[in-house]
Amino acid sequence: RSCSSVLWSLAKLGYKAEPELLDKLVQRTVESMEKGQNGSTKALGNLLWGLSRMGHRPPAQLLGRLEELFRNLLLRLSEEVSSDDVARTSQRSLTMTMGNILVSLVKLGYQPSEDMVHLLRQVIMKFLPDFTDNTLVMVLWSISKVERSQDPAFQQAMGERFENRIGSLSKGTLA
């Protein structure tokens, strides 16, 4: 997690790092995560947020490995974890991190397969009650940028989520 935290901190400070340094940080973090030494959702979120904030798109090979880590995270969430297994605060943190990961990937030019979009929708539906309005709007923006086909059931669920709340959403959420 330390490499991803370093990258996050550099981005937060507005530091303009050399692309080679960023690629090395990504490489080390990816290797660590692939070995299971650092597979945290937060580490992946920090790494991708830092990259997108700095406007650095890693080489295709590294981006592919990051996509695979995200896919594995989504698969784990869709299969192993029931929404009852995680404390409510952890679920909220998880959905915020998931939203940040997706937004960061989209800002890096990520183009997921249709299977990946389906998996994203599945996990979002599973944890829908735990998303804040703001995070859900970020996720929906991201999905709108990458989906190639519509899912009527997903659209219906999103419409129902916001139907009675639209008047209470802040201008910042809707911007």
mmCIF file of N, CA and C in Angstrom, residues 6 46 55 60 67 105 109 123 136 138 146 150 154 157:
data_model
loop_
_atom_site.group_PDB
_atom_site.id
_atom_site.type_symbol
_atom_site.label_atom_id
_atom_site.label_comp_id
_atom_site.label_asym_id
_atom_site.label_seq_id
_atom_site.Cartn_x
_atom_site.Cartn_y
_atom_site.Cartn_z
ATOM 1 N N VAL A 6 2.114 6.765 -1.650
ATOM 2 C CA VAL A 6 3.075 7.770 -2.121
ATOM 3 C C VAL A 6 2.521 8.469 -3.358
ATOM 4 N N ASN A 46 -6.271 4.348 -4.420
ATOM 5 C CA ASN A 46 -5.252 5.401 -4.277
ATOM 6 C C ASN A 46 -4.379 5.495 -5.517
ATOM 7 N N GLY A 55 -2.856 12.930 -14.544
ATOM 8 C CA GLY A 55 -3.039 12.841 -15.988
ATOM 9 C C GLY A 55 -2.067 11.886 -16.652
ATOM 10 N N ALA A 60 0.122 0.344 -21.839
ATOM 11 C CA ALA A 60 -1.025 -0.554 -22.021
ATOM 12 C C ALA A 60 -0.904 -1.832 -21.195
ATOM 13 N N GLU A 67 -6.579 -3.354 -14.816
ATOM 14 C CA GLU A 67 -7.942 -3.782 -15.138
ATOM 15 C C GLU A 67 -8.207 -5.171 -14.569
ATOM 16 N N LEU A 105 -10.379 5.085 -13.647
ATOM 17 C CA LEU A 105 -10.135 4.273 -14.841
ATOM 18 C C LEU A 105 -10.712 4.941 -16.086
ATOM 19 N N GLY A 109 -8.963 6.633 -19.759
ATOM 20 C CA GLY A 109 -9.298 6.121 -21.084
ATOM 21 C C GLY A 109 -9.666 4.653 -21.115
ATOM 22 N N VAL A 123 -22.395 -5.748 -9.313
ATOM 23 C CA VAL A 123 -21.866 -5.355 -8.003
ATOM 24 C C VAL A 123 -22.565 -4.088 -7.503
ATOM 25 N N LEU A 136 -22.864 7.350 -6.160
ATOM 26 C CA LEU A 136 -23.649 6.673 -7.186
ATOM 27 C C LEU A 136 -23.721 7.510 -8.461
ATOM 28 N N MET A 138 -21.391 9.545 -9.495
ATOM 29 C CA MET A 138 -20.065 9.384 -10.121
ATOM 30 C C MET A 138 -19.988 8.060 -10.886
ATOM 31 N N VAL A 146 -18.799 4.384 -20.752
ATOM 32 C CA VAL A 146 -18.188 3.158 -21.272
ATOM 33 C C VAL A 146 -19.173 2.091 -21.742
ATOM 34 N N GLN A 150 -27.603 -0.883 -23.218
ATOM 35 C CA GLN A 150 -28.364 -0.519 -22.033
ATOM 36 C C GLN A 150 -28.906 -1.774 -21.350
ATOM 37 N N PHE A 154 -31.272 -2.456 -14.807
ATOM 38 C CA PHE A 154 -30.340 -1.567 -14.116
ATOM 39 C C PHE A 154 -30.874 -0.134 -14.157
ATOM 40 N N ALA A 157 -33.747 0.262 -11.709
ATOM 41 C CA ALA A 157 -33.288 0.342 -10.317
ATOM 42 C C ALA A 157 -32.708 1.718 -10.004
#
